[in-house]
Amino acid sequence: MRPDDRPVRIGIGGPVGSGKTALVAALCRALGAELELAVVTNDIYTDEDAEFLKRAGVLDPARITAVQTGCCPHTAIRDDISANLAAVEDLEARWKALDLVLVESGGDNLTATFSYGLVDHQVFVLDVAGGDKVPRKGGPGVTNADLLVINKTDLAPLVGADLGVMAGDAAVKRGERPVILCSLVDDPGAADVAGWVRAQLAR
Amino acid sequence: MNLLLLTDGRFPAGGHAHSGGIEAAVMAGRVTGVDTLAVFLAGRLTTAGRVAAALAAAAASGAHDLVELDAEAAARIPSPALRAASRTLGRQLLRTARSVLDAADLPDDLHHPVAMGVVCAATSGLGPADAARWAAYDAISGPASAAVRLLGLDPFRAWGVVAALMPEADAIAAGAAAGAARPLTHLPSCSAPLLDIGAEHHAASEVRLFAS
Amino acid sequence: MKARARVVAAGDGAGGTRLTTLRSEAPLVLRDTPGGLYLVGGAGGPLGGDDLAIEIEVGAGARLTIRTAAASIVLPGRPGDGPSNLHVDARVAAGGELRWLPGPVVAVQGCVHHVEMVVALEEGAALMWREEVVLGRHGEPPGSVRSRATVDVGGRPLLRHELALGPGHPGAASPAVTAGARAVGSVLLAGPEWATGAGSTVVGDRAVVLPLAGPGWQVLALADDAPALRRQLIAGIEAAARHTAGRAAP
């Protein structure tokens, strides 16, 4: 468990294009008024995600730090967390009153998960356009993440994805662990995910 | 055994995100394959590697004031991008070492080679010669590994290049260890202009995989 | 040959500078001209076996610029003469300014040349220090040069910069070092006018201007020949001047 004297750290991981950055932006919008927030992004080969967040105007750019990962996004969040840890600690040192630090991983594959040396809780983000069989395939992210978000549900009819199958398969893999279906088109503030984040802070 | 522990590529001190200038050299078309990698590494070893080995050995010797030694390191890195990378790697190493080696009294902010020396000095059985070997090896192993990732090189051939440089790395480390207690201005300061120039281009580039 | 030269510049208290000491010894001849102080080479050289040393002292309020009349063509001596050595030792007092702007050093095939430069600046002293090395005369293979600059400000290290070029230094043509460029140069800008600023550091493909950890900038450039190198260095000085209050004109 985390020491009481520092902010909660939540990792947001998942495959390329599943909507991690958009979810982080949504959480910043939803929680920015009530919480002191900062974000670390792990871009693969640009600082595009950090730039997207800065341009989106959801957070003071000085509260966003980009980490480069040298071709290995999973290494930077799991096996060698030192660069991410340094980025998180720099933000915590600069913003003394932080409640929450979000660490967004670089887009990777279904096996990429965060080390609990870096984050206290982790969210794994899938999207329906990636195929409705993905939850059934499992993997450490789908199975063990503290929260599984199935994102872009508004696209389900367009890509022929069966949300019921996805949610059912996820439940089989995950047992008691929560799953949230989410559409940032229908709900730009990601209210359910923001609620889950609030609950983690209250623990 | 402690030197193997510290120099293990899986030791979590953040080195994997730095290319030692090879990404900039690849971007500029100066390194394109195993042959150009070989000469890149040879040049890097005799310049930046020699300086890093000397600084690491000097730090491990305990003969110098660390603040002065760190300033000598900074005066040997004209590129602000490379100074920042060296600083970052130094802090990450010290942070990891404090935790892994249970050495709470390690300083927290030094240039990378100086940090290597300080960590060796704080580790049982290690001294200036080990710090120098570590720094010399690190000067070529990091960029070799990055080159494999960037260029899709045959890893056996790329590491063959590294292996072929081991006698030279040994000689450089031995020289660094022998001079560890010399006055600081006598430490080598071999410049590699294209590492400095490349680092600034790299820092300004929008698309890059490595932090430096 | 062994030669020693020494110049001492003192402020006259009215904004001017006078040379209180000016000592030369062939082939190191210092000549005071209306356009500044010139180091006039003898008939070519330095030559293998030469042992040359210049001592420069700039007092408070004094301004001194030293140039050479032409490029220094460094030649090998007779077999057994050993390397040529040039030692430059400069001290600049607070409020003084030294501009060391020699022409390029051309390392001719077979030469082995060592340059040692030690510069001590008091806090508040100003410096513009240029170094240009050209590897070989046009169309000829080069000799070897090693130069080492040790610059302190107020007793603290500002720059430690050693270049080892030519066939005597394996690795010098490496893509990490020069990638075979024939002309390598730098300009160090230090002092209150050049107090570190920030800004773009890229001047060209092979030229950058680097804010140092201490109070100064280094312009660093590679080129194919001496004129192209000079253009890059000047562009770098101008870029640094845009980021600071420094004067660009070399």
XYZ file of C-alpha atoms in Angstrom:
665
model
C 0.000 0.000 0.000
C 1.088 3.519 -0.645
C 2.672 5.680 2.030
C 0.099 8.171 3.373
C 2.228 11.199 2.638
C 2.173 11.050 -1.127
C -0.474 11.287 -3.835
C -2.219 8.237 -5.241
C -0.617 7.003 -8.459
C -2.803 5.355 -11.077
C -1.464 3.741 -14.240
C -3.458 3.788 -17.466
C -2.325 1.102 -19.911
C -3.592 -0.733 -22.955
C -2.960 -1.385 -26.638
C -2.161 1.304 -29.208
C -5.197 3.344 -30.171
C -7.497 2.125 -27.415
C -8.052 5.683 -26.208
C -5.728 5.982 -23.223
C -4.840 9.614 -23.881
C -8.480 10.585 -24.487
C -9.427 8.849 -21.224
C -6.701 10.720 -19.351
C -7.999 13.982 -20.840
C -11.537 13.049 -19.797
C -10.390 12.298 -16.247
C -8.583 15.619 -16.098
C -11.798 17.366 -17.161
C -13.908 15.411 -14.686
C -11.584 15.633 -11.691
C -9.533 18.779 -12.330
C -11.821 21.032 -10.325
C -11.922 18.858 -7.213
C -8.438 17.291 -7.163
C -4.818 18.416 -7.554
C -3.683 16.411 -10.592
C -0.541 15.698 -12.596
C 0.121 13.407 -15.565
C 3.154 11.466 -16.851
C 2.944 10.225 -20.448
C 5.102 7.483 -21.963
C 5.074 8.225 -25.655
C 6.578 5.708 -28.001
C 8.508 7.945 -30.332
C 7.184 11.468 -30.015
C 5.813 13.627 -27.257
C 2.507 13.642 -29.106
C 0.423 12.402 -26.174
C 1.865 15.009 -23.855
C 1.327 17.633 -26.548
C -2.262 16.477 -27.085
C -3.001 16.889 -23.385
C -1.317 20.284 -23.274
C -3.267 21.505 -26.303
C -6.513 20.071 -24.979
C -6.177 22.607 -22.187
C -7.427 20.164 -19.588
C -4.430 20.677 -17.323
C -1.670 23.231 -16.715
C 1.131 22.107 -19.110
C 3.607 22.340 -16.221
C 1.728 19.426 -14.639
C 2.392 17.148 -17.623
C 5.722 15.363 -18.135
C 6.689 13.135 -21.070
C 9.053 10.188 -20.610
C 10.873 8.550 -23.543
C 11.088 4.791 -23.445
C 13.733 3.757 -26.011
C 11.530 1.408 -28.059
C 10.397 -0.457 -24.965
C 7.215 1.022 -23.471
C 6.603 -2.028 -21.307
C 10.142 -1.914 -19.896
C 9.604 1.651 -18.731
C 6.427 0.852 -16.776
C 7.312 -2.611 -15.520
C 10.929 -3.825 -15.530
C 12.862 -0.580 -15.184
C 10.572 2.037 -13.740
C 13.318 4.484 -12.777
C 12.632 7.126 -15.434
C 8.910 7.102 -14.702
C 9.489 7.166 -10.977
C 11.816 10.144 -11.388
C 9.179 11.945 -13.470
C 6.445 11.219 -10.906
C 8.641 12.353 -8.024
C 9.661 15.525 -9.842
C 5.989 16.401 -10.299
C 5.261 15.589 -6.656
C 8.175 17.768 -5.562
C 6.999 20.666 -7.736
C 3.294 20.434 -6.836
C 3.217 19.837 -3.114
C -0.550 19.476 -2.785
C -1.082 16.761 -5.417
C -3.841 14.236 -4.747
C -3.387 12.112 -7.848
C -0.763 11.324 -10.479
C -1.906 9.545 -13.641
C 0.802 7.593 -15.480
C -0.203 6.819 -19.057
C 1.783 4.005 -20.645
C 2.904 3.921 -24.238
C 0.621 1.823 -26.417
C 1.841 -1.735 -26.298
C 0.331 -5.208 -26.331
C -1.930 -7.232 -24.075
C 0.943 -8.315 -21.829
C 2.069 -4.829 -20.794
C 1.204 -4.043 -17.216
C 2.507 -1.620 -14.621
C 4.833 -2.496 -11.790
C 3.236 -1.835 -8.417
C 6.532 -0.166 -7.541
C 5.416 2.647 -9.844
C 1.628 2.829 -9.407
C -0.867 1.985 -6.655
C -3.683 1.000 -9.018
C -3.894 0.334 -12.725
C -6.501 0.666 -15.409
C -6.324 -1.362 -18.612
C -8.086 0.183 -21.602
C -9.429 -1.869 -24.527
C -11.617 -0.583 -27.305
C -14.417 -2.303 -29.117
C -12.835 -1.593 -32.501
C -9.930 -3.838 -31.520
C -12.327 -6.771 -31.802
C -14.827 -8.292 -29.390
C -12.635 -11.363 -28.860
C -9.918 -9.474 -27.033
C -11.332 -9.912 -23.502
C -11.595 -13.657 -24.108
C -7.876 -13.757 -24.973
C -7.113 -12.450 -21.525
C -3.539 -11.639 -20.646
C -2.225 -9.871 -17.566
C -3.801 -6.503 -18.395
C -7.292 -7.810 -19.125
C -7.236 -10.295 -16.278
C -5.461 -8.546 -13.431
C -5.805 -4.782 -13.889
C -7.646 -3.137 -11.020
C -10.108 -1.753 -13.541
C -10.809 -2.843 -17.113
C -12.291 -0.156 -19.339
C -13.945 -1.225 -22.583
C -13.816 2.006 -24.510
C -15.508 3.448 -27.618
C -18.769 1.574 -27.056
C -20.408 4.019 -29.470
C -18.496 2.261 -32.258
C -19.893 -1.199 -31.439
C -22.667 -1.162 -34.039
C -20.263 0.168 -36.687
C -17.640 -2.535 -36.208
C -20.061 -5.342 -35.447
C -18.773 -5.815 -31.918
C -21.031 -7.513 -29.380
C -20.725 -5.584 -26.117
C -22.517 -8.343 -24.243
C -19.908 -10.874 -25.337
C -17.077 -8.522 -24.376
C -18.488 -7.783 -20.934
C -19.301 -11.445 -20.340
C -15.857 -12.680 -21.349
C -14.232 -9.993 -19.243
C -16.289 -11.000 -16.230
C -15.243 -14.635 -16.651
C -11.569 -13.667 -16.814
C -11.722 -11.110 -14.032
C -14.051 -12.541 -11.411
C -14.835 -9.787 -8.909
C -12.631 -7.139 -10.511
C -14.616 -4.283 -12.031
C -15.272 -3.643 -15.742
C -16.617 -0.329 -17.049
C -18.079 0.159 -20.532
C -17.341 3.654 -21.697
C -17.963 6.016 -24.589
C -16.233 9.365 -24.464
C -18.506 10.492 -27.314
C -21.582 9.935 -25.185
C -19.935 10.890 -21.893
C -16.923 13.219 -22.378
C -16.284 13.241 -18.618
C -16.049 9.429 -18.309
C -18.241 9.653 -15.218
C -18.044 5.973 -14.223
C -14.263 5.818 -14.547
C -13.925 9.115 -12.662
C -16.112 7.620 -9.941
C -13.849 4.582 -9.693
C -10.816 6.892 -9.399
C -12.519 8.838 -6.595
C -13.166 5.575 -4.797
C -9.473 4.664 -4.964
C -8.544 8.015 -3.442
C -11.056 7.486 -0.647
C -9.613 4.098 0.310
C 29.681 -10.269 -7.887
C 28.616 -6.746 -7.000
C 30.076 -5.386 -10.239
C 28.016 -7.908 -12.224
C 24.940 -6.789 -10.314
C 25.482 -3.108 -11.111
C 26.425 -3.594 -14.756
C 23.622 -6.032 -15.574
C 21.571 -4.527 -18.387
C 18.470 -5.497 -16.424
C 19.548 -3.508 -13.359
C 16.706 -0.971 -13.210
C 18.469 2.378 -13.467
C 16.829 3.744 -16.614
C 19.642 3.205 -19.110
C 17.385 1.441 -21.610
C 15.770 4.732 -22.635
C 19.086 6.346 -23.682
C 20.914 5.566 -26.912
C 24.325 7.103 -26.188
C 24.024 9.278 -29.286
C 23.378 6.412 -31.669
C 19.815 7.513 -32.454
C 21.083 10.936 -33.526
C 23.824 9.296 -35.616
C 21.266 7.012 -37.257
C 18.944 9.955 -37.952
C 21.816 11.841 -39.591
C 22.776 8.819 -41.689
C 26.189 8.525 -40.026
C 25.496 5.034 -38.662
C 23.721 2.698 -41.059
C 24.861 -0.825 -40.183
C 27.288 -2.976 -38.248
C 30.412 -1.534 -39.907
C 29.586 2.078 -39.117
C 28.397 0.993 -35.659
C 31.857 -0.461 -35.056
C 33.652 2.798 -35.803
C 31.036 4.809 -33.932
C 31.591 2.722 -30.817
C 35.390 2.815 -31.157
C 35.283 6.615 -31.354
C 32.817 6.881 -28.499
C 34.952 4.641 -26.312
C 38.169 6.626 -26.794
C 36.439 9.961 -26.143
C 33.298 9.949 -23.988
C 34.141 6.484 -22.640
C 37.618 7.535 -21.565
C 36.280 10.653 -19.847
C 33.482 8.729 -18.111
C 35.890 6.032 -16.924
C 38.245 8.648 -15.520
C 35.458 10.513 -13.718
C 34.007 7.283 -12.332
C 37.390 6.104 -11.067
C 38.112 9.512 -9.555
C 34.761 9.471 -7.754
C 35.336 5.946 -6.459
C 38.815 6.806 -5.189
C 37.467 9.043 -2.452
C 40.375 11.407 -3.128
C 38.251 14.300 -4.371
C 35.528 16.625 -3.228
C 32.351 15.416 -4.960
C 31.006 18.881 -5.693
C 34.258 19.836 -7.409
C 34.370 16.549 -9.274
C 30.786 16.983 -10.454
C 31.668 20.491 -11.711
C 34.623 18.984 -13.598
C 32.185 16.530 -15.173
C 29.825 19.334 -16.203
C 32.725 21.293 -17.760
C 33.412 18.249 -19.940
C 29.851 18.146 -21.350
C 29.216 21.295 -23.388
C 25.887 20.062 -24.792
C 22.988 20.976 -22.488
C 21.025 17.973 -23.789
C 23.861 15.624 -22.840
C 24.302 17.312 -19.470
C 20.603 16.790 -18.791
C 20.822 13.130 -19.839
C 23.899 12.580 -17.677
C 22.139 14.227 -14.749
C 19.007 12.129 -15.246
C 20.961 8.881 -15.479
C 23.005 9.830 -12.436
C 19.934 10.582 -10.333
C 18.190 7.408 -11.465
C 21.232 5.290 -10.672
C 21.628 6.829 -7.229
C 17.943 6.370 -6.517
C 18.030 2.706 -7.570
C 21.258 2.064 -5.665
C 19.920 3.673 -2.481
C 17.025 1.274 -2.532
C 18.637 -1.896 -3.923
C 21.859 -1.644 -1.919
C 20.167 -0.219 1.168
C 22.556 2.742 1.056
C 20.437 5.609 2.331
C 23.355 8.011 2.651
C 24.185 8.129 -1.076
C 23.876 11.629 -2.569
C 20.928 12.159 -4.888
C 22.107 14.368 -7.743
C 25.386 13.765 -9.602
C 26.484 13.345 -13.197
C 26.244 9.730 -14.323
C 29.939 8.731 -14.253
C 30.432 10.435 -10.903
C 27.373 8.591 -9.607
C 28.852 5.296 -10.858
C 32.012 5.966 -8.890
C 30.122 6.933 -5.763
C 27.978 3.798 -5.961
C 31.103 1.654 -6.360
C 32.703 3.336 -3.364
C 29.593 2.489 -1.331
C 29.483 -1.132 -2.495
C 31.387 -3.841 -0.758
C 34.466 -4.993 -2.638
C 34.329 -2.362 -5.404
C 36.762 0.464 -6.081
C 38.122 2.803 -8.768
C 39.107 0.029 -11.179
C 35.580 -1.409 -11.090
C 33.987 2.006 -11.547
C 36.230 2.641 -14.546
C 35.397 -0.715 -16.127
C 31.704 -0.129 -15.577
C 31.793 3.346 -17.158
C 33.892 2.191 -20.116
C 31.607 -0.770 -20.736
C 28.469 1.324 -20.362
C 29.838 3.782 -22.936
C 29.551 1.153 -25.655
C 27.011 -1.431 -24.471
C 24.138 1.066 -24.263
C 24.535 2.427 -27.814
C 25.129 -1.087 -29.201
C 21.853 -2.306 -27.747
C 20.036 0.796 -29.008
C 21.508 0.291 -32.488
C 20.115 -3.243 -32.621
C 16.661 -1.864 -31.846
C 16.900 1.113 -34.206
C 18.441 -0.552 -37.235
C 17.262 -4.121 -36.844
C 20.876 -5.263 -36.823
C 21.885 -8.849 -36.390
C 22.416 -8.814 -32.612
C 25.205 -11.379 -32.796
C 27.231 -9.187 -35.121
C 26.491 -6.033 -33.132
C 27.640 -7.652 -29.892
C 30.624 -9.086 -31.745
C 31.647 -5.481 -32.338
C 31.330 -4.778 -28.611
C 33.335 -7.886 -27.777
C 36.117 -6.801 -30.117
C 36.404 -3.512 -28.210
C 36.913 -5.164 -24.815
C 40.748 -5.030 -24.868
C 40.616 -1.309 -25.630
C 37.972 -0.799 -22.934
C 40.174 -2.680 -20.464
C 43.144 -0.466 -21.325
C 41.091 2.693 -20.933
C 39.725 1.500 -17.599
C 43.196 0.623 -16.368
C 44.469 4.084 -17.301
C 41.508 5.694 -15.561
C 42.057 3.691 -12.396
C 45.775 4.518 -12.366
C 45.003 8.241 -12.615
C 42.054 8.286 -10.210
C 43.788 10.342 -7.530
C 45.485 12.841 -9.845
C 44.561 16.535 -9.620
C 41.177 17.056 -11.254
C 42.367 19.291 -14.081
C 44.543 16.389 -15.262
C 41.562 14.152 -15.899
C 41.041 13.568 -19.626
C 38.523 15.749 -21.431
C 38.424 14.159 -24.890
C 35.685 15.751 -26.922
C 33.525 13.994 -29.489
C 32.053 16.964 -31.382
C 29.445 14.908 -33.216
C 28.057 13.514 -29.960
C 27.463 17.065 -28.742
C 26.164 18.275 -32.102
C 23.987 15.182 -32.583
C 22.539 15.456 -29.085
C 21.241 18.951 -29.772
C 19.677 17.910 -33.077
C 18.151 14.921 -31.308
C 16.709 17.049 -28.536
C 15.101 19.302 -31.153
C 13.668 16.454 -33.199
C 9.970 15.666 -32.967
C 10.198 11.961 -33.610
C 12.547 9.955 -31.424
C 12.471 6.728 -29.518
C 15.173 7.474 -26.983
C 15.540 10.181 -24.381
C 19.088 10.919 -25.586
C 63.260 25.945 -31.693
C 62.281 27.195 -28.302
C 60.538 30.553 -28.074
C 58.721 32.476 -25.387
C 56.413 35.454 -25.905
C 54.587 37.531 -23.352
C 52.097 40.340 -23.493
C 50.593 42.311 -20.650
C 47.673 44.643 -21.347
C 46.597 47.136 -18.710
C 43.645 49.489 -18.591
C 44.732 53.134 -18.700
C 41.862 54.210 -16.471
C 40.254 56.228 -19.288
C 38.696 53.334 -21.207
C 41.820 52.650 -23.222
C 44.361 49.863 -23.101
C 48.131 50.002 -23.192
C 50.580 47.180 -23.567
C 52.931 47.362 -20.608
C 54.905 44.314 -21.702
C 55.401 42.998 -25.208
C 58.121 40.421 -25.534
C 58.706 38.266 -28.596
C 61.150 35.611 -29.602
C 61.349 34.223 -33.148
C 59.373 32.466 -34.441
C 56.794 33.835 -31.969
C 56.651 37.484 -32.941
C 53.970 39.759 -31.510
C 53.372 42.949 -33.490
C 51.245 45.834 -32.230
C 49.256 47.353 -35.098
C 46.407 49.860 -35.227
C 44.126 46.918 -35.977
C 45.190 45.030 -32.856
C 47.934 42.733 -31.783
C 49.151 40.231 -34.358
C 51.064 37.047 -33.868
C 53.243 36.928 -36.942
C 54.565 33.521 -37.852
C 58.051 33.038 -39.202
C 58.614 31.141 -42.433
C 55.989 28.455 -41.901
C 55.699 26.413 -38.826
C 55.397 25.468 -36.061
C 57.814 22.726 -36.941
C 58.349 19.354 -35.329
C 60.483 19.823 -32.218
C 59.388 23.431 -31.665
C 58.618 24.400 -28.114
C 56.568 27.578 -28.143
C 54.866 29.355 -25.274
C 52.811 32.520 -25.082
C 51.789 34.176 -21.888
C 48.940 36.667 -21.947
C 47.797 38.873 -19.124
C 44.852 41.240 -19.397
C 44.294 43.613 -16.510
C 41.150 45.211 -15.169
C 39.482 47.426 -17.766
C 41.863 46.372 -20.552
C 40.772 44.950 -23.891
C 43.107 42.854 -25.956
C 42.546 41.116 -29.285
C 45.184 38.789 -30.677
C 45.049 37.564 -34.264
C 47.458 35.872 -36.592
C 48.360 37.256 -39.976
C 47.609 33.928 -41.658
C 46.890 30.296 -41.007
C 49.503 28.384 -39.017
C 50.880 25.651 -41.232
C 52.150 22.955 -38.875
C 54.928 20.932 -40.474
C 56.735 17.783 -39.429
C 60.342 18.233 -38.316
C 63.266 16.060 -39.188
C 63.046 12.460 -38.039
C 63.598 12.326 -34.302
C 62.589 15.951 -33.691
C 59.407 14.876 -31.914
C 56.165 16.780 -31.772
C 55.744 20.529 -31.916
C 54.316 22.082 -28.754
C 52.448 25.310 -28.260
C 51.454 26.407 -24.807
C 49.144 29.381 -24.344
C 48.612 30.671 -20.854
C 46.147 33.506 -20.364
C 44.828 35.361 -17.363
C 42.082 37.971 -17.533
C 41.148 40.210 -14.613
C 37.624 41.284 -13.722
C 36.477 43.929 -16.186
C 39.140 42.898 -18.703
C 38.473 41.304 -22.075
C 40.583 38.950 -24.166
C 39.739 37.953 -27.707
C 42.019 35.209 -29.029
C 41.191 34.962 -32.718
C 44.021 33.222 -34.539
C 43.658 31.786 -38.025
C 43.273 28.082 -38.564
C 45.922 25.564 -37.628
C 46.615 23.448 -40.694
C 47.997 20.028 -39.771
C 50.244 18.955 -42.628
C 50.896 15.277 -43.296
C 53.424 13.859 -40.862
C 53.128 16.603 -38.248
C 52.457 15.828 -34.597
C 51.280 19.001 -32.899
C 50.243 19.548 -29.297
C 48.453 22.660 -28.121
C 47.827 23.325 -24.464
C 45.637 26.297 -23.565
C 45.077 27.327 -19.972
C 42.806 30.291 -19.388
C 42.004 31.712 -15.972
C 39.225 34.267 -15.896
C 38.389 36.255 -12.827
C 34.698 36.614 -12.112
C 33.551 39.417 -14.439
C 36.262 38.908 -17.071
C 35.272 38.435 -20.731
C 36.625 36.009 -23.279
C 36.185 35.130 -26.937
C 38.475 32.210 -27.734
C 38.548 30.671 -31.195
C 40.167 27.451 -32.256
C 40.150 26.073 -35.816
C 41.921 22.952 -36.983
C 42.163 21.964 -40.638
C 43.326 18.440 -41.356
C 45.850 18.619 -44.165
C 46.473 21.088 -46.948
C 44.078 20.891 -49.855
C 44.134 17.446 -51.427
C 46.763 16.095 -49.018
C 46.426 13.629 -46.158
C 46.569 15.218 -42.699
C 48.961 15.196 -39.781
C 47.913 14.826 -36.165
C 46.889 17.481 -33.664
C 45.965 17.267 -30.040
C 44.678 20.380 -28.362
C 43.456 20.811 -24.844
C 41.693 23.821 -23.402
C 41.285 24.290 -19.657
C 39.209 27.341 -18.829
C 38.263 28.428 -15.314
C 36.077 31.290 -14.154
C 36.677 32.493 -10.625
C 38.583 29.288 -9.899
C 35.691 27.074 -11.024
C 35.813 24.936 -14.186
C 33.972 26.401 -17.168
C 35.246 24.184 -19.967
C 37.562 21.211 -20.374
C 37.818 20.521 -24.084
C 40.313 18.225 -25.706
C 40.446 17.449 -29.415
C 42.580 14.667 -30.829
C 42.515 14.596 -34.614
C 44.370 13.004 -37.468
C 45.924 9.606 -38.129
C 47.770 9.525 -34.791
C 44.438 9.320 -32.983
C 42.443 6.208 -33.860
C 38.750 6.901 -33.571
C 39.057 10.566 -34.528
C 37.248 10.054 -37.838
C 34.515 7.994 -36.143
C 30.890 8.967 -36.801
C 30.802 9.755 -33.057
C 33.660 12.261 -33.337
C 34.147 13.996 -36.702
C 32.868 11.501 -39.293
C 35.908 12.444 -41.318
C 35.224 16.193 -41.457
C 38.413 18.053 -42.454
C 37.772 21.229 -40.494
C 36.888 21.269 -36.795
C 36.442 24.388 -34.740
C 35.017 25.999 -31.671
C 34.561 29.404 -30.119
C 34.231 29.888 -26.397
C 32.288 32.935 -25.299
C 32.495 33.750 -21.619
C 31.887 36.638 -19.304
C 29.064 38.826 -18.069
C 27.852 39.692 -21.586
C 27.435 36.020 -22.342
C 25.677 35.086 -19.124
C 23.874 31.909 -19.973
C 20.591 32.324 -21.764
C 18.407 29.797 -23.478
C 17.222 29.246 -26.996
C 17.677 27.109 -30.043
C 21.080 25.504 -30.113
C 21.121 24.147 -33.652
C 22.933 26.394 -36.137
C 23.421 23.913 -38.971
C 23.708 20.216 -39.718
C 27.121 20.136 -38.106
C 27.095 23.318 -36.050
C 25.586 24.091 -32.671
C 25.833 26.771 -30.028
C 25.846 25.343 -26.547
C 25.050 27.137 -23.294
C 27.570 25.724 -20.833
C 26.949 24.734 -17.233
C 28.956 27.813 -16.202
C 28.697 31.413 -17.476
C 29.457 30.963 -21.156
C 28.697 29.412 -24.519
C 30.596 27.137 -26.816
C 30.067 27.280 -30.558
C 31.045 23.921 -32.002
C 31.230 23.163 -35.719
C 32.558 20.763 -38.309
C 32.965 21.586 -41.985
C 34.691 20.480 -45.141
C 37.122 23.386 -45.291
C 38.319 26.438 -43.409
C 36.033 29.088 -44.984
C 32.925 26.963 -44.405
C 34.011 26.340 -40.827
C 34.495 30.066 -40.224
C 31.015 30.803 -41.580
C 29.495 28.253 -39.200
C 31.377 29.628 -36.220
C 30.290 33.171 -37.004
C 26.688 32.029 -37.377
C 27.009 30.363 -33.985
C 28.385 33.490 -32.327
C 25.518 35.491 -33.811
C 23.027 32.948 -32.481
C 24.541 33.150 -29.014
C 24.456 36.950 -29.209
C 20.730 36.814 -29.942
C 20.214 34.862 -26.722
C 22.362 37.159 -24.598
C 23.783 40.654 -24.472
C 27.010 39.491 -26.143
C 28.612 41.295 -29.053
C 28.727 39.173 -32.167
C 31.388 40.867 -34.271
C 34.534 38.733 -34.094
